mmCIF file with all atom_site columns, C-alpha atoms in Angstrom:
data_model
loop_
_atom_site.group_PDB
_atom_site.id
_atom_site.type_symbol
_atom_site.label_atom_id
_atom_site.label_alt_id
_atom_site.label_comp_id
_atom_site.label_asym_id
_atom_site.label_entity_id
_atom_site.label_seq_id
_atom_site.pdbx_PDB_ins_code
_atom_site.Cartn_x
_atom_site.Cartn_y
_atom_site.Cartn_z
_atom_site.occupancy
_atom_site.B_iso_or_equiv
_atom_site.pdbx_formal_charge
_atom_site.auth_seq_id
_atom_site.auth_comp_id
_atom_site.auth_asym_id
_atom_site.auth_atom_id
_atom_site.pdbx_PDB_model_num
ATOM 1   C CA . SER A 1 1   ? -1.579  6.373   -12.201 1.00 0.00 ? 1   SER A CA 1
ATOM 2   C CA . GLY A 1 2   ? -4.552  7.407   -10.150 1.00 0.00 ? 2   GLY A CA 1
ATOM 3   C CA . GLY A 1 3   ? -3.147  10.596  -8.514  1.00 0.00 ? 3   GLY A CA 1
ATOM 4   C CA . GLY A 1 4   ? -4.063  11.173  -4.863  1.00 0.00 ? 4   GLY A CA 1
ATOM 5   C CA . VAL A 1 5   ? -4.556  7.478   -4.201  1.00 0.00 ? 5   VAL A CA 1
ATOM 6   C CA . GLY A 1 6   ? -2.992  6.474   -0.896  1.00 0.00 ? 6   GLY A CA 1
ATOM 7   C CA . PRO A 1 7   ? -0.570  3.605   -0.452  1.00 0.00 ? 7   PRO A CA 1
ATOM 8   C CA . ARG A 1 8   ? -2.010  0.261   -1.494  1.00 0.00 ? 8   ARG A CA 1
ATOM 9   C CA . ALA A 1 9   ? -1.852  -2.325  1.256   1.00 0.00 ? 9   ALA A CA 1
ATOM 10  C CA . VAL A 1 10  ? -2.680  -5.992  0.767   1.00 0.00 ? 10  VAL A CA 1
ATOM 11  C CA . VAL A 1 11  ? -2.825  -8.828  3.275   1.00 0.00 ? 11  VAL A CA 1
ATOM 12  C CA . LEU A 1 12  ? -1.756  -12.167 1.818   1.00 0.00 ? 12  LEU A CA 1
ATOM 13  C CA . ALA A 1 13  ? -1.018  -15.616 3.122   1.00 0.00 ? 13  ALA A CA 1
ATOM 14  C CA . ALA A 1 14  ? 2.771   -15.864 3.373   1.00 0.00 ? 14  ALA A CA 1
ATOM 15  C CA . ALA A 1 15  ? 2.622   -18.894 1.072   1.00 0.00 ? 15  ALA A CA 1
ATOM 16  C CA . ASP A 1 16  ? 0.294   -17.199 -1.455  1.00 0.00 ? 16  ASP A CA 1
ATOM 17  C CA . PRO A 1 17  ? 1.785   -17.288 -4.958  1.00 0.00 ? 17  PRO A CA 1
ATOM 18  C CA . ALA A 1 18  ? 0.946   -13.556 -5.191  1.00 0.00 ? 18  ALA A CA 1
ATOM 19  C CA . SER A 1 19  ? 3.477   -12.830 -2.448  1.00 0.00 ? 19  SER A CA 1
ATOM 20  C CA . PRO A 1 20  ? 6.946   -12.661 -3.996  1.00 0.00 ? 20  PRO A CA 1
ATOM 21  C CA . TYR A 1 21  ? 8.788   -12.960 -0.673  1.00 0.00 ? 21  TYR A CA 1
ATOM 22  C CA . GLY A 1 22  ? 10.537  -16.253 -0.091  1.00 0.00 ? 22  GLY A CA 1
ATOM 23  C CA . ALA A 1 23  ? 9.999   -17.157 -3.743  1.00 0.00 ? 23  ALA A CA 1
ATOM 24  C CA . ALA A 1 24  ? 10.947  -14.546 -6.358  1.00 0.00 ? 24  ALA A CA 1
ATOM 25  C CA . LEU A 1 25  ? 12.365  -12.195 -3.713  1.00 0.00 ? 25  LEU A CA 1
ATOM 26  C CA . PRO A 1 26  ? 14.440  -12.935 -0.627  1.00 0.00 ? 26  PRO A CA 1
ATOM 27  C CA . TRP A 1 27  ? 12.869  -12.040 2.701   1.00 0.00 ? 27  TRP A CA 1
ATOM 28  C CA . SER A 1 28  ? 13.793  -8.560  3.854   1.00 0.00 ? 28  SER A CA 1
ATOM 29  C CA . GLN A 1 29  ? 16.429  -8.529  6.566   1.00 0.00 ? 29  GLN A CA 1
ATOM 30  C CA . HIS A 1 30  ? 14.954  -7.624  9.904   1.00 0.00 ? 30  HIS A CA 1
ATOM 31  C CA . PRO A 1 31  ? 16.961  -4.805  11.518  1.00 0.00 ? 31  PRO A CA 1
ATOM 32  C CA . GLY A 1 32  ? 17.100  -6.465  14.945  1.00 0.00 ? 32  GLY A CA 1
ATOM 33  C CA . ASP A 1 33  ? 17.893  -9.961  16.133  1.00 0.00 ? 33  ASP A CA 1
ATOM 34  C CA . VAL A 1 34  ? 14.380  -10.986 17.069  1.00 0.00 ? 34  VAL A CA 1
ATOM 35  C CA . GLY A 1 35  ? 14.670  -14.758 17.146  1.00 0.00 ? 35  GLY A CA 1
ATOM 36  C CA . HIS A 1 36  ? 11.919  -15.096 14.541  1.00 0.00 ? 36  HIS A CA 1
ATOM 37  C CA . LYS A 1 37  ? 12.419  -15.435 10.837  1.00 0.00 ? 37  LYS A CA 1
ATOM 38  C CA . PRO A 1 38  ? 9.725   -14.902 8.270   1.00 0.00 ? 38  PRO A CA 1
ATOM 39  C CA . GLY A 1 39  ? 8.950   -17.819 6.011   1.00 0.00 ? 39  GLY A CA 1
ATOM 40  C CA . ARG A 1 40  ? 6.359   -19.152 3.608   1.00 0.00 ? 40  ARG A CA 1
ATOM 41  C CA . LYS A 1 41  ? 4.626   -21.024 6.413   1.00 0.00 ? 41  LYS A CA 1
ATOM 42  C CA . ALA A 1 42  ? 1.004   -22.153 6.501   1.00 0.00 ? 42  ALA A CA 1
ATOM 43  C CA . GLY A 1 43  ? -1.085  -19.759 8.545   1.00 0.00 ? 43  GLY A CA 1
ATOM 44  C CA . SER A 1 44  ? 1.412   -16.894 8.393   1.00 0.00 ? 44  SER A CA 1
ATOM 45  C CA . LEU A 1 45  ? 0.515   -13.623 6.729   1.00 0.00 ? 45  LEU A CA 1
ATOM 46  C CA . VAL A 1 46  ? 2.377   -10.830 5.043   1.00 0.00 ? 46  VAL A CA 1
ATOM 47  C CA . VAL A 1 47  ? 1.171   -7.280  4.613   1.00 0.00 ? 47  VAL A CA 1
ATOM 48  C CA . LEU A 1 48  ? 2.593   -5.549  1.566   1.00 0.00 ? 48  LEU A CA 1
ATOM 49  C CA . VAL A 1 49  ? 2.272   -1.822  0.937   1.00 0.00 ? 49  VAL A CA 1
ATOM 50  C CA . ASP A 1 50  ? 2.920   -0.774  -2.640  1.00 0.00 ? 50  ASP A CA 1
ATOM 51  C CA . GLY A 1 51  ? 4.657   -4.127  -3.065  1.00 0.00 ? 51  GLY A CA 1
ATOM 52  C CA . HIS A 1 52  ? 7.020   -3.685  -0.101  1.00 0.00 ? 52  HIS A CA 1
ATOM 53  C CA . LEU A 1 53  ? 7.035   -6.114  2.808   1.00 0.00 ? 53  LEU A CA 1
ATOM 54  C CA . VAL A 1 54  ? 5.900   -4.145  5.861   1.00 0.00 ? 54  VAL A CA 1
ATOM 55  C CA . LEU A 1 55  ? 4.506   -6.700  8.321   1.00 0.00 ? 55  LEU A CA 1
ATOM 56  C CA . TYR A 1 56  ? 4.930   -10.429 8.815   1.00 0.00 ? 56  TYR A CA 1
ATOM 57  C CA . VAL A 1 57  ? 2.291   -12.052 11.025  1.00 0.00 ? 57  VAL A CA 1
ATOM 58  C CA . GLU A 1 58  ? 3.198   -15.410 12.562  1.00 0.00 ? 58  GLU A CA 1
ATOM 59  C CA . ARG A 1 59  ? 0.574   -18.128 12.428  1.00 0.00 ? 59  ARG A CA 1
ATOM 60  C CA . GLY A 1 60  ? -2.022  -17.374 15.103  1.00 0.00 ? 60  GLY A CA 1
ATOM 61  C CA . GLY A 1 61  ? -1.160  -13.700 15.046  1.00 0.00 ? 61  GLY A CA 1
ATOM 62  C CA . LYS A 1 62  ? 0.579   -13.506 18.419  1.00 0.00 ? 62  LYS A CA 1
ATOM 63  C CA . THR A 1 63  ? 3.843   -12.293 16.933  1.00 0.00 ? 63  THR A CA 1
ATOM 64  C CA . LEU A 1 64  ? 4.463   -9.579  14.374  1.00 0.00 ? 64  LEU A CA 1
ATOM 65  C CA . LEU A 1 65  ? 7.645   -8.582  12.602  1.00 0.00 ? 65  LEU A CA 1
ATOM 66  C CA . SER A 1 66  ? 7.809   -5.106  11.120  1.00 0.00 ? 66  SER A CA 1
ATOM 67  C CA . PHE A 1 67  ? 10.134  -4.144  8.310   1.00 0.00 ? 67  PHE A CA 1
ATOM 68  C CA . THR A 1 68  ? 9.609   -0.389  8.247   1.00 0.00 ? 68  THR A CA 1
ATOM 69  C CA . ASP A 1 69  ? 8.786   2.415   10.618  1.00 0.00 ? 69  ASP A CA 1
ATOM 70  C CA . ASP A 1 70  ? 7.876   4.932   7.926   1.00 0.00 ? 70  ASP A CA 1
ATOM 71  C CA . ALA A 1 71  ? 4.593   6.073   6.406   1.00 0.00 ? 71  ALA A CA 1
ATOM 72  C CA . ARG A 1 72  ? 3.849   2.549   5.168   1.00 0.00 ? 72  ARG A CA 1
ATOM 73  C CA . LEU A 1 73  ? 3.354   1.206   8.674   1.00 0.00 ? 73  LEU A CA 1
ATOM 74  C CA . GLN A 1 74  ? -0.101  2.598   9.460   1.00 0.00 ? 74  GLN A CA 1
ATOM 75  C CA . PRO A 1 75  ? -1.659  1.570   6.123   1.00 0.00 ? 75  PRO A CA 1
ATOM 76  C CA . ALA A 1 76  ? -0.279  -1.939  6.679   1.00 0.00 ? 76  ALA A CA 1
ATOM 77  C CA . VAL A 1 77  ? -1.734  -2.139  10.196  1.00 0.00 ? 77  VAL A CA 1
ATOM 78  C CA . ASP A 1 78  ? -5.040  -0.706  8.942   1.00 0.00 ? 78  ASP A CA 1
ATOM 79  C CA . ALA A 1 79  ? -5.188  -3.399  6.248   1.00 0.00 ? 79  ALA A CA 1
ATOM 80  C CA . LEU A 1 80  ? -4.537  -6.075  8.863   1.00 0.00 ? 80  LEU A CA 1
ATOM 81  C CA . ALA A 1 81  ? -7.350  -4.646  11.019  1.00 0.00 ? 81  ALA A CA 1
ATOM 82  C CA . LEU A 1 82  ? -9.663  -4.623  8.007   1.00 0.00 ? 82  LEU A CA 1
ATOM 83  C CA . ALA A 1 83  ? -8.905  -8.292  7.325   1.00 0.00 ? 83  ALA A CA 1
ATOM 84  C CA . VAL A 1 84  ? -9.887  -9.099  10.917  1.00 0.00 ? 84  VAL A CA 1
ATOM 85  C CA . ARG A 1 85  ? -13.083 -7.054  10.673  1.00 0.00 ? 85  ARG A CA 1
ATOM 86  C CA . ASP A 1 86  ? -13.971 -8.722  7.381   1.00 0.00 ? 86  ASP A CA 1
ATOM 87  C CA . GLY A 1 87  ? -13.838 -12.040 9.201   1.00 0.00 ? 87  GLY A CA 1
ATOM 88  C CA . ALA A 1 88  ? -10.837 -13.288 7.236   1.00 0.00 ? 88  ALA A CA 1
ATOM 89  C CA . LEU A 1 89  ? -8.813  -13.873 10.398  1.00 0.00 ? 89  LEU A CA 1
ATOM 90  C CA . GLY A 1 90  ? -11.204 -14.307 13.294  1.00 0.00 ? 90  GLY A CA 1
ATOM 91  C CA . LYS A 1 91  ? -9.851  -12.398 16.248  1.00 0.00 ? 91  LYS A CA 1
ATOM 92  C CA . LEU A 1 92  ? -6.258  -11.350 16.537  1.00 0.00 ? 92  LEU A CA 1
ATOM 93  C CA . THR A 1 93  ? -4.379  -10.803 19.796  1.00 0.00 ? 93  THR A CA 1
ATOM 94  C CA . VAL A 1 94  ? -0.874  -9.510  19.177  1.00 0.00 ? 94  VAL A CA 1
ATOM 95  C CA . GLU A 1 95  ? 1.422   -10.261 22.117  1.00 0.00 ? 95  GLU A CA 1
ATOM 96  C CA . ARG A 1 96  ? 4.887   -9.550  20.728  1.00 0.00 ? 96  ARG A CA 1
ATOM 97  C CA . ALA A 1 97  ? 6.389   -7.459  17.976  1.00 0.00 ? 97  ALA A CA 1
ATOM 98  C CA . ASP A 1 98  ? 9.981   -7.483  16.812  1.00 0.00 ? 98  ASP A CA 1
ATOM 99  C CA . GLY A 1 99  ? 11.117  -9.533  19.805  1.00 0.00 ? 99  GLY A CA 1
ATOM 100 C CA . ALA A 1 100 ? 9.553   -7.332  22.501  1.00 0.00 ? 100 ALA A CA 1
ATOM 101 C CA . SER A 1 101 ? 6.221   -7.155  24.277  1.00 0.00 ? 101 SER A CA 1
ATOM 102 C CA . ILE A 1 102 ? 3.738   -5.408  21.999  1.00 0.00 ? 102 ILE A CA 1
ATOM 103 C CA . ILE A 1 103 ? 3.036   -2.864  24.743  1.00 0.00 ? 103 ILE A CA 1
ATOM 104 C CA . GLU A 1 104 ? 6.662   -1.671  24.520  1.00 0.00 ? 104 GLU A CA 1
ATOM 105 C CA . SER A 1 105 ? 6.668   -1.675  20.734  1.00 0.00 ? 105 SER A CA 1
ATOM 106 C CA . PRO A 1 106 ? 6.367   1.361   18.483  1.00 0.00 ? 106 PRO A CA 1
ATOM 107 C CA . LEU A 1 107 ? 3.768   -0.758  16.665  1.00 0.00 ? 107 LEU A CA 1
ATOM 108 C CA . ALA A 1 108 ? 1.396   -0.455  19.637  1.00 0.00 ? 108 ALA A CA 1
ATOM 109 C CA . ALA A 1 109 ? 0.313   3.062   18.691  1.00 0.00 ? 109 ALA A CA 1
ATOM 110 C CA . ALA A 1 110 ? -0.372  2.038   15.082  1.00 0.00 ? 110 ALA A CA 1
ATOM 111 C CA . LEU A 1 111 ? -2.386  -0.998  16.225  1.00 0.00 ? 111 LEU A CA 1
ATOM 112 C CA . GLU A 1 112 ? -4.419  1.078   18.673  1.00 0.00 ? 112 GLU A CA 1
ATOM 113 C CA . ALA A 1 113 ? -5.051  3.694   15.974  1.00 0.00 ? 113 ALA A CA 1
ATOM 114 C CA . ALA A 1 114 ? -6.421  0.855   13.814  1.00 0.00 ? 114 ALA A CA 1
ATOM 115 C CA . GLY A 1 115 ? -8.841  -0.172  16.556  1.00 0.00 ? 115 GLY A CA 1
ATOM 116 C CA . PHE A 1 116 ? -6.940  -2.802  18.559  1.00 0.00 ? 116 PHE A CA 1
ATOM 117 C CA . HIS A 1 117 ? -7.712  -2.711  22.291  1.00 0.00 ? 117 HIS A CA 1
ATOM 118 C CA . PRO A 1 118 ? -5.268  -3.405  25.136  1.00 0.00 ? 118 PRO A CA 1
ATOM 119 C CA . THR A 1 119 ? -5.933  -6.626  27.074  1.00 0.00 ? 119 THR A CA 1
ATOM 120 C CA . PRO A 1 120 ? -3.773  -8.323  29.710  1.00 0.00 ? 120 PRO A CA 1
ATOM 121 C CA . ARG A 1 121 ? -2.336  -10.590 26.989  1.00 0.00 ? 121 ARG A CA 1
ATOM 122 C CA . GLY A 1 122 ? -1.742  -8.028  24.287  1.00 0.00 ? 122 GLY A CA 1
ATOM 123 C CA . LEU A 1 123 ? -3.570  -5.873  21.772  1.00 0.00 ? 123 LEU A CA 1
ATOM 124 C CA . ARG A 1 124 ? -6.766  -7.497  20.513  1.00 0.00 ? 124 ARG A CA 1
ATOM 125 C CA . LEU A 1 125 ? -9.145  -6.974  17.657  1.00 0.00 ? 125 LEU A CA 1
ATOM 126 C CA . ARG A 1 126 ? -12.112 -9.158  16.814  1.00 0.00 ? 126 ARG A CA 1
ATOM 127 C CA . ALA A 1 127 ? -14.408 -9.345  13.806  1.00 0.00 ? 127 ALA A CA 1
#
């Protein structure tokens, strides 16, 4: 393998055949009771890092679910930001993560590090 290469993050549509979750693999269990469940729904996204589910983005991007708080989190958020900047997603305003306001979420710091800006509604990034 390519030595020194960082974690590989990919952003996929949740229903993309390349995403194994909800098809070949069961969805990861979310540690908290957040009232949202991931699914292979149109418009939803998954961010995989080295093949592991790290983020689930609800259709419209207002709600995120995170499935790790380790070193995979920032590369996943960075990949999501890159997808926005590439124009793949339009703008993204994240309002809630893991059942709480994004501002109270540990994800806020990762999103801001990736270039998201605080707004009254949440953390926003545009192309």
